[in-house]
Each structure stands twice: as structure tokens, then as C-alpha cells.
């Protein structure tokens, strides 16, 4: 892991935090139209999903980035399925981590 990733994470925080903190910073959020409020609630998860998709689907090689299918797909898919089924993000994340741990211990990657 390089220090450039720390800088990237900080820059992403600066870009995404205002949209997530809008509810705390704007006292009249409850007067927004329901459709706008629903949209703002989904900005953070959408950004996280996009970051996860790139981390799961693209791997860097010496010849450049390439598309990858493997164990991370199974972990993320299981997480999405559990979250959709149980409406519990924590349970979905625990499921994804457990699949990743068991898969790596079994030699899959």
C-alpha cells in the first residue's frame, strides 16, 4: 500500500462528505421533496458501490489494467444478496468477509 492511496482516500472524503453531511448541515432537509431526499440518501452507497466494483473487477498488471473474475465477485455478490434479503448491511459484510477468508484459506484467489 502506498501513501498515494491515503491521499486518494482523503480527496475522496473531501468530495463525498458534503453530500453525506447535507442532512446535518441543512436544517430544512425535512422540507425537501421526498424524491430529492431519497436521491441524497443514496449518494453515499452509490459511491461506495462504484469503488467496490472497480476494486473487484479490475486488477493492475505490468501490461496495464485487466478485467478479473474470481473470489471477490462471489464475496460481493453474497453480500448484496444477504443485504437485499435481510436488510442488514452488517450481516452482509460478515458474510462477504467469511467467504473471502474461507476462500483464501482454501487457496482460491
Tab-separated table of N, CA and C in Angstrom:
chain	number	residue	atom	x	y	z
A	1	UNK	N	0.856	-1.184	0.000
A	1	UNK	CA	0.000	0.000	0.000
A	1	UNK	C	0.893	1.236	0.000
A	2	UNK	N	0.571	2.174	-0.842
A	2	UNK	CA	1.398	3.368	-0.937
A	2	UNK	C	0.713	4.558	-0.280
A	3	UNK	N	1.490	5.596	-0.067
A	3	UNK	CA	0.931	6.800	0.542
A	3	UNK	C	0.007	7.531	-0.422
A	4	UNK	N	0.116	7.221	-1.713
A	4	UNK	CA	-0.790	7.843	-2.682
A	4	UNK	C	-2.232	7.423	-2.427
A	5	UNK	N	-2.431	6.200	-1.947
A	5	UNK	CA	-3.783	5.738	-1.648
A	5	UNK	C	-4.376	6.495	-0.466
A	6	UNK	N	-3.541	6.861	0.495
A	6	UNK	CA	-4.018	7.655	1.620
A	6	UNK	C	-4.461	9.034	1.127
A	7	UNK	N	-3.681	9.626	0.248
A	7	UNK	CA	-4.050	10.916	-0.331
A	7	UNK	C	-5.342	10.791	-1.131
A	8	UNK	N	-5.473	9.722	-1.910
A	8	UNK	CA	-6.689	9.494	-2.680
A	8	UNK	C	-7.900	9.344	-1.763
A	9	UNK	N	-7.761	8.595	-0.679
A	9	UNK	CA	-8.866	8.422	0.269
A	9	UNK	C	-9.250	9.767	0.882
A	10	UNK	N	-8.281	10.591	1.207
A	10	UNK	CA	-8.575	11.913	1.769
A	10	UNK	C	-9.305	12.792	0.761
A	11	UNK	N	-8.860	12.773	-0.485
A	11	UNK	CA	-9.533	13.562	-1.523
A	11	UNK	C	-10.961	13.065	-1.754
A	12	UNK	N	-11.147	11.756	-1.724
A	12	UNK	CA	-12.497	11.213	-1.889
A	12	UNK	C	-13.392	11.623	-0.726
A	13	UNK	N	-12.825	11.649	0.472
A	13	UNK	CA	-13.576	12.117	1.634
A	13	UNK	C	-14.025	13.557	1.424
A	14	UNK	N	-13.130	14.405	0.939
A	14	UNK	CA	-13.480	15.810	0.717
A	14	UNK	C	-14.578	15.961	-0.333
A	15	UNK	N	-14.589	15.083	-1.312
A	15	UNK	CA	-15.579	15.171	-2.377
A	15	UNK	C	-16.930	14.602	-1.941
A	16	UNK	N	-16.905	13.503	-1.204
A	16	UNK	CA	-18.168	12.827	-0.877
A	16	UNK	C	-18.792	13.275	0.435
A	17	UNK	N	-18.020	13.814	1.356
A	17	UNK	CA	-18.571	14.159	2.668
A	17	UNK	C	-19.684	15.199	2.606
A	18	UNK	N	-19.551	16.256	1.821
A	18	UNK	CA	-20.640	17.248	1.805
A	18	UNK	C	-21.995	16.659	1.417
A	19	UNK	N	-22.021	15.736	0.480
A	19	UNK	CA	-23.307	15.150	0.100
A	19	UNK	C	-23.860	14.266	1.209
A	20	UNK	N	-22.987	13.608	1.972
A	20	UNK	CA	-23.457	12.757	3.059
A	20	UNK	C	-23.836	13.573	4.279
A	21	UNK	N	-23.176	14.708	4.491
A	21	UNK	CA	-23.435	15.520	5.670
A	21	UNK	C	-24.508	16.575	5.436
A	22	UNK	N	-25.086	16.585	4.268
A	22	UNK	CA	-26.078	17.598	3.944
A	22	UNK	C	-27.227	17.609	4.949
A	23	UNK	N	-27.624	16.434	5.395
A	23	UNK	CA	-28.708	16.348	6.365
A	23	UNK	C	-28.365	17.004	7.691
A	24	UNK	N	-27.109	16.967	8.088
A	24	UNK	CA	-26.689	17.605	9.335
A	24	UNK	C	-26.465	19.101	9.160
A	25	UNK	N	-26.026	19.475	7.976
A	25	UNK	CA	-25.672	20.868	7.737
A	25	UNK	C	-26.861	21.737	7.330
A	26	UNK	N	-27.877	21.153	6.744
A	26	UNK	CA	-29.037	21.909	6.281
A	26	UNK	C	-30.236	21.588	7.178
A	27	UNK	N	-30.674	22.547	7.979
A	27	UNK	CA	-31.759	22.261	8.923
A	27	UNK	C	-33.118	22.029	8.251
A	28	UNK	N	-33.266	22.392	7.000
A	28	UNK	CA	-34.571	22.259	6.345
A	28	UNK	C	-34.638	21.028	5.443
A	29	UNK	N	-33.854	20.017	5.747
A	29	UNK	CA	-33.854	18.814	4.917
A	29	UNK	C	-35.229	18.148	4.896
A	30	UNK	N	-35.959	18.264	5.970
A	30	UNK	CA	-37.267	17.609	6.024
A	30	UNK	C	-38.281	18.270	5.095
A	31	UNK	N	-37.961	19.461	4.592
A	31	UNK	CA	-38.871	20.143	3.664
A	31	UNK	C	-38.545	19.878	2.198
A	32	UNK	N	-37.508	19.125	1.948
A	32	UNK	CA	-37.180	18.759	0.575
A	32	UNK	C	-38.247	17.809	0.030
A	33	UNK	N	-38.452	17.829	-1.281
A	33	UNK	CA	-39.355	16.834	-1.855
A	33	UNK	C	-38.820	15.422	-1.566
A	34	UNK	N	-39.717	14.500	-1.361
A	34	UNK	CA	-39.331	13.136	-0.992
A	34	UNK	C	-38.368	12.525	-2.018
A	35	UNK	N	-38.594	12.804	-3.279
A	35	UNK	CA	-37.746	12.261	-4.334
A	35	UNK	C	-36.309	12.783	-4.209
A	36	UNK	N	-36.140	14.055	-3.917
A	36	UNK	CA	-34.801	14.627	-3.749
A	36	UNK	C	-34.131	14.057	-2.501
A	37	UNK	N	-34.888	13.891	-1.442
A	37	UNK	CA	-34.351	13.338	-0.201
A	37	UNK	C	-33.885	11.891	-0.418
A	38	UNK	N	-34.688	11.101	-1.127
A	38	UNK	CA	-34.310	9.717	-1.434
A	38	UNK	C	-33.024	9.680	-2.261
A	39	UNK	N	-32.907	10.590	-3.218
A	39	UNK	CA	-31.707	10.658	-4.045
A	39	UNK	C	-30.476	10.953	-3.196
A	40	UNK	N	-30.577	11.938	-2.324
A	40	UNK	CA	-29.433	12.312	-1.497
A	40	UNK	C	-29.042	11.196	-0.537
A	41	UNK	N	-29.998	10.419	-0.088
A	41	UNK	CA	-29.705	9.304	0.813
A	41	UNK	C	-28.905	8.211	0.109
A	42	UNK	N	-29.030	8.118	-1.206
A	42	UNK	CA	-28.379	7.048	-1.951
A	42	UNK	C	-27.041	7.445	-2.572
A	43	UNK	N	-26.619	8.694	-2.397
A	43	UNK	CA	-25.354	9.140	-2.988
A	43	UNK	C	-24.170	8.392	-2.376
A	44	UNK	N	-24.109	8.317	-1.067
A	44	UNK	CA	-23.000	7.633	-0.391
A	44	UNK	C	-22.898	6.168	-0.771
A	45	UNK	N	-23.998	5.392	-0.647
A	45	UNK	CA	-23.913	3.982	-1.051
A	45	UNK	C	-23.557	3.798	-2.529
A	46	UNK	N	-24.010	4.688	-3.386
A	46	UNK	CA	-23.681	4.564	-4.811
A	46	UNK	C	-22.189	4.760	-5.042
A	47	UNK	N	-21.594	5.703	-4.347
A	47	UNK	CA	-20.163	5.939	-4.491
A	47	UNK	C	-19.381	4.744	-3.963
A	48	UNK	N	-19.796	4.209	-2.818
A	48	UNK	CA	-19.119	3.040	-2.271
A	48	UNK	C	-19.258	1.830	-3.191
A	49	UNK	N	-20.418	1.659	-3.793
A	49	UNK	CA	-20.619	0.543	-4.718
A	49	UNK	C	-19.723	0.684	-5.952
A	50	UNK	N	-19.576	1.902	-6.450
A	50	UNK	CA	-18.705	2.115	-7.609
A	50	UNK	C	-17.249	1.811	-7.268
A	51	UNK	N	-16.815	2.209	-6.093
A	51	UNK	CA	-15.443	1.915	-5.672
A	51	UNK	C	-15.239	0.414	-5.493
A	52	UNK	N	-16.215	-0.250	-4.904
A	52	UNK	CA	-16.111	-1.701	-4.710
A	52	UNK	C	-16.093	-2.419	-6.054
A	53	UNK	N	-16.888	-1.961	-6.996
A	53	UNK	CA	-16.939	-2.609	-8.310
A	53	UNK	C	-15.585	-2.537	-9.004
A	54	UNK	N	-14.947	-1.387	-8.939
A	54	UNK	CA	-13.628	-1.255	-9.569
A	54	UNK	C	-12.605	-2.123	-8.843
A	55	UNK	N	-12.666	-2.153	-7.523
A	55	UNK	CA	-11.713	-2.960	-6.760
A	55	UNK	C	-11.893	-4.451	-7.031
A	56	UNK	N	-13.113	-4.872	-7.309
A	56	UNK	CA	-13.398	-6.286	-7.535
A	56	UNK	C	-13.152	-6.689	-8.978
A	57	UNK	N	-13.470	-5.842	-9.927
A	57	UNK	CA	-13.451	-6.226	-11.338
A	57	UNK	C	-12.156	-5.939	-12.067
A	58	UNK	N	-11.347	-5.023	-11.575
A	58	UNK	CA	-10.151	-4.597	-12.307
A	58	UNK	C	-8.919	-4.891	-11.467
A	59	UNK	N	-7.931	-5.508	-12.089
A	59	UNK	CA	-6.658	-5.783	-11.433
A	59	UNK	C	-5.547	-5.135	-12.254
A	60	UNK	N	-4.566	-4.566	-11.574
A	60	UNK	CA	-3.445	-3.929	-12.265
A	60	UNK	C	-2.350	-4.959	-12.519
A	61	UNK	N	-1.857	-4.967	-13.739
A	61	UNK	CA	-0.742	-5.841	-14.111
A	61	UNK	C	0.348	-4.997	-14.749
A	62	UNK	N	1.451	-5.646	-15.096
A	62	UNK	CA	2.559	-4.924	-15.740
A	62	UNK	C	2.152	-4.373	-17.096
A	63	UNK	N	1.246	-5.057	-17.770
A	63	UNK	CA	0.817	-4.625	-19.096
A	63	UNK	C	-0.369	-3.664	-19.041
A	64	UNK	N	-0.851	-3.371	-17.854
A	64	UNK	CA	-1.976	-2.457	-17.691
A	64	UNK	C	-3.132	-3.126	-16.973
A	65	UNK	N	-4.209	-2.389	-16.769
A	65	UNK	CA	-5.342	-2.979	-16.055
A	65	UNK	C	-6.042	-4.038	-16.895
A	66	UNK	N	-6.588	-5.052	-16.209
A	66	UNK	CA	-7.350	-6.078	-16.915
A	66	UNK	C	-8.554	-6.488	-16.071
A	67	UNK	N	-9.536	-7.008	-16.748
A	67	UNK	CA	-10.771	-7.464	-16.129
A	67	UNK	C	-10.504	-8.775	-15.399
A	68	UNK	N	-11.092	-8.932	-14.215
A	68	UNK	CA	-10.848	-10.115	-13.389
A	68	UNK	C	-12.166	-10.690	-12.883
A	69	UNK	N	-12.268	-12.010	-12.899
A	69	UNK	CA	-13.396	-12.712	-12.292
A	69	UNK	C	-12.806	-13.692	-11.302
A	70	UNK	N	-13.294	-13.658	-10.049
A	70	UNK	CA	-12.735	-14.556	-9.051
A	70	UNK	C	-13.505	-14.516	-7.750
A	71	UNK	N	-12.802	-14.848	-6.693
A	71	UNK	CA	-13.383	-14.925	-5.355
A	71	UNK	C	-14.034	-13.616	-4.904
A	72	UNK	N	-13.450	-12.452	-5.181
A	72	UNK	CA	-14.114	-11.212	-4.751
A	72	UNK	C	-15.527	-11.049	-5.328
A	73	UNK	N	-15.747	-11.547	-6.537
A	73	UNK	CA	-17.093	-11.474	-7.122
A	73	UNK	C	-18.084	-12.245	-6.263
A	74	UNK	N	-17.669	-13.429	-5.841
A	74	UNK	CA	-18.541	-14.256	-5.006
A	74	UNK	C	-18.830	-13.555	-3.681
A	75	UNK	N	-17.815	-12.965	-3.069
A	75	UNK	CA	-17.993	-12.268	-1.795
A	75	UNK	C	-18.946	-11.084	-1.934
A	76	UNK	N	-18.726	-10.261	-2.946
A	76	UNK	CA	-19.577	-9.085	-3.143
A	76	UNK	C	-20.996	-9.501	-3.515
A	77	UNK	N	-21.135	-10.495	-4.362
A	77	UNK	CA	-22.465	-10.980	-4.734
A	77	UNK	C	-23.231	-11.521	-3.534
A	78	UNK	N	-22.531	-12.276	-2.691
A	78	UNK	CA	-23.174	-12.803	-1.486
A	78	UNK	C	-23.566	-11.673	-0.538
A	79	UNK	N	-22.701	-10.669	-0.421
A	79	UNK	CA	-23.019	-9.520	0.433
A	79	UNK	C	-24.278	-8.817	-0.075
A	80	UNK	N	-24.339	-8.570	-1.366
A	80	UNK	CA	-25.520	-7.912	-1.937
A	80	UNK	C	-26.778	-8.738	-1.724
A	81	UNK	N	-26.665	-10.053	-1.912
A	81	UNK	CA	-27.831	-10.916	-1.740
A	81	UNK	C	-28.316	-10.923	-0.288
A	82	UNK	N	-27.386	-11.009	0.653
A	82	UNK	CA	-27.774	-11.025	2.073
A	82	UNK	C	-28.376	-9.689	2.483
A	83	UNK	N	-27.790	-8.597	2.016
A	83	UNK	CA	-28.333	-7.279	2.359
A	83	UNK	C	-29.731	-7.098	1.776
A	84	UNK	N	-29.930	-7.536	0.538
A	84	UNK	CA	-31.260	-7.424	-0.076
A	84	UNK	C	-32.273	-8.318	0.628
A	85	UNK	N	-31.835	-9.490	1.066
A	85	UNK	CA	-32.734	-10.454	1.689
A	85	UNK	C	-33.058	-10.074	3.128
A	86	UNK	N	-32.038	-9.748	3.927
A	86	UNK	CA	-32.231	-9.492	5.355
A	86	UNK	C	-32.325	-8.011	5.715
A	87	UNK	N	-32.015	-7.119	4.762
A	87	UNK	CA	-31.987	-5.676	5.032
A	87	UNK	C	-31.034	-5.350	6.192
A	88	UNK	N	-29.858	-5.998	6.166
A	88	UNK	CA	-28.889	-5.841	7.243
A	88	UNK	C	-27.494	-5.788	6.628
A	89	UNK	N	-26.910	-4.591	6.573
A	89	UNK	CA	-25.601	-4.416	5.963
A	89	UNK	C	-24.522	-5.155	6.742
A	90	UNK	N	-24.590	-5.127	8.062
A	90	UNK	CA	-23.574	-5.792	8.873
A	90	UNK	C	-23.530	-7.287	8.573
A	91	UNK	N	-24.681	-7.916	8.503
A	91	UNK	CA	-24.741	-9.343	8.209
A	91	UNK	C	-24.180	-9.637	6.811
A	92	UNK	N	-24.464	-8.766	5.848
A	92	UNK	CA	-23.914	-8.929	4.512
A	92	UNK	C	-22.405	-8.816	4.491
A	93	UNK	N	-21.863	-7.848	5.228
A	93	UNK	CA	-20.412	-7.676	5.279
A	93	UNK	C	-19.738	-8.851	5.965
A	94	UNK	N	-20.340	-9.345	7.040
A	94	UNK	CA	-19.783	-10.513	7.729
A	94	UNK	C	-19.775	-11.717	6.789
A	95	UNK	N	-20.827	-11.884	6.018
A	95	UNK	CA	-20.897	-12.975	5.052
A	95	UNK	C	-19.788	-12.842	4.011
A	96	UNK	N	-19.601	-11.643	3.478
A	96	UNK	CA	-18.568	-11.426	2.461
A	96	UNK	C	-17.175	-11.692	3.015
A	97	UNK	N	-16.909	-11.223	4.210
A	97	UNK	CA	-15.592	-11.448	4.816
A	97	UNK	C	-15.373	-12.932	5.087
A	98	UNK	N	-16.403	-13.612	5.568
A	98	UNK	CA	-16.271	-15.051	5.835
A	98	UNK	C	-15.979	-15.816	4.547
A	99	UNK	N	-16.656	-15.479	3.463
A	99	UNK	CA	-16.399	-16.150	2.184
A	99	UNK	C	-14.979	-15.871	1.715
A	100	UNK	N	-14.521	-14.639	1.868
A	100	UNK	CA	-13.157	-14.294	1.457
A	100	UNK	C	-12.126	-15.048	2.289
A	101	UNK	N	-12.336	-15.148	3.590
A	101	UNK	CA	-11.396	-15.845	4.460
A	101	UNK	C	-11.349	-17.333	4.113
A	102	UNK	N	-12.508	-17.957	4.027
A	102	UNK	CA	-12.567	-19.388	3.716
A	102	UNK	C	-11.981	-19.655	2.322
A	103	UNK	N	-12.292	-18.812	1.371
A	103	UNK	CA	-11.760	-18.997	0.025
A	103	UNK	C	-10.254	-18.864	-0.028
A	104	UNK	N	-9.717	-17.902	0.670
A	104	UNK	CA	-8.252	-17.723	0.669
A	104	UNK	C	-7.567	-18.848	1.418
A	105	UNK	N	-8.178	-19.322	2.513
A	105	UNK	CA	-7.600	-20.464	3.221
A	105	UNK	C	-7.623	-21.724	2.356
A	106	UNK	N	-8.613	-21.812	1.474
A	106	UNK	CA	-8.710	-22.963	0.565
A	106	UNK	C	-7.798	-22.809	-0.654
A	107	UNK	N	-7.119	-21.676	-0.758
A	107	UNK	CA	-6.193	-21.470	-1.877
A	107	UNK	C	-6.779	-20.781	-3.077
A	108	UNK	N	-8.025	-20.337	-2.977
A	108	UNK	CA	-8.637	-19.610	-4.087
A	108	UNK	C	-8.226	-18.153	-4.015
A	109	UNK	N	-8.233	-17.492	-5.163
A	109	UNK	CA	-7.902	-16.068	-5.155
A	109	UNK	C	-8.565	-15.341	-6.254
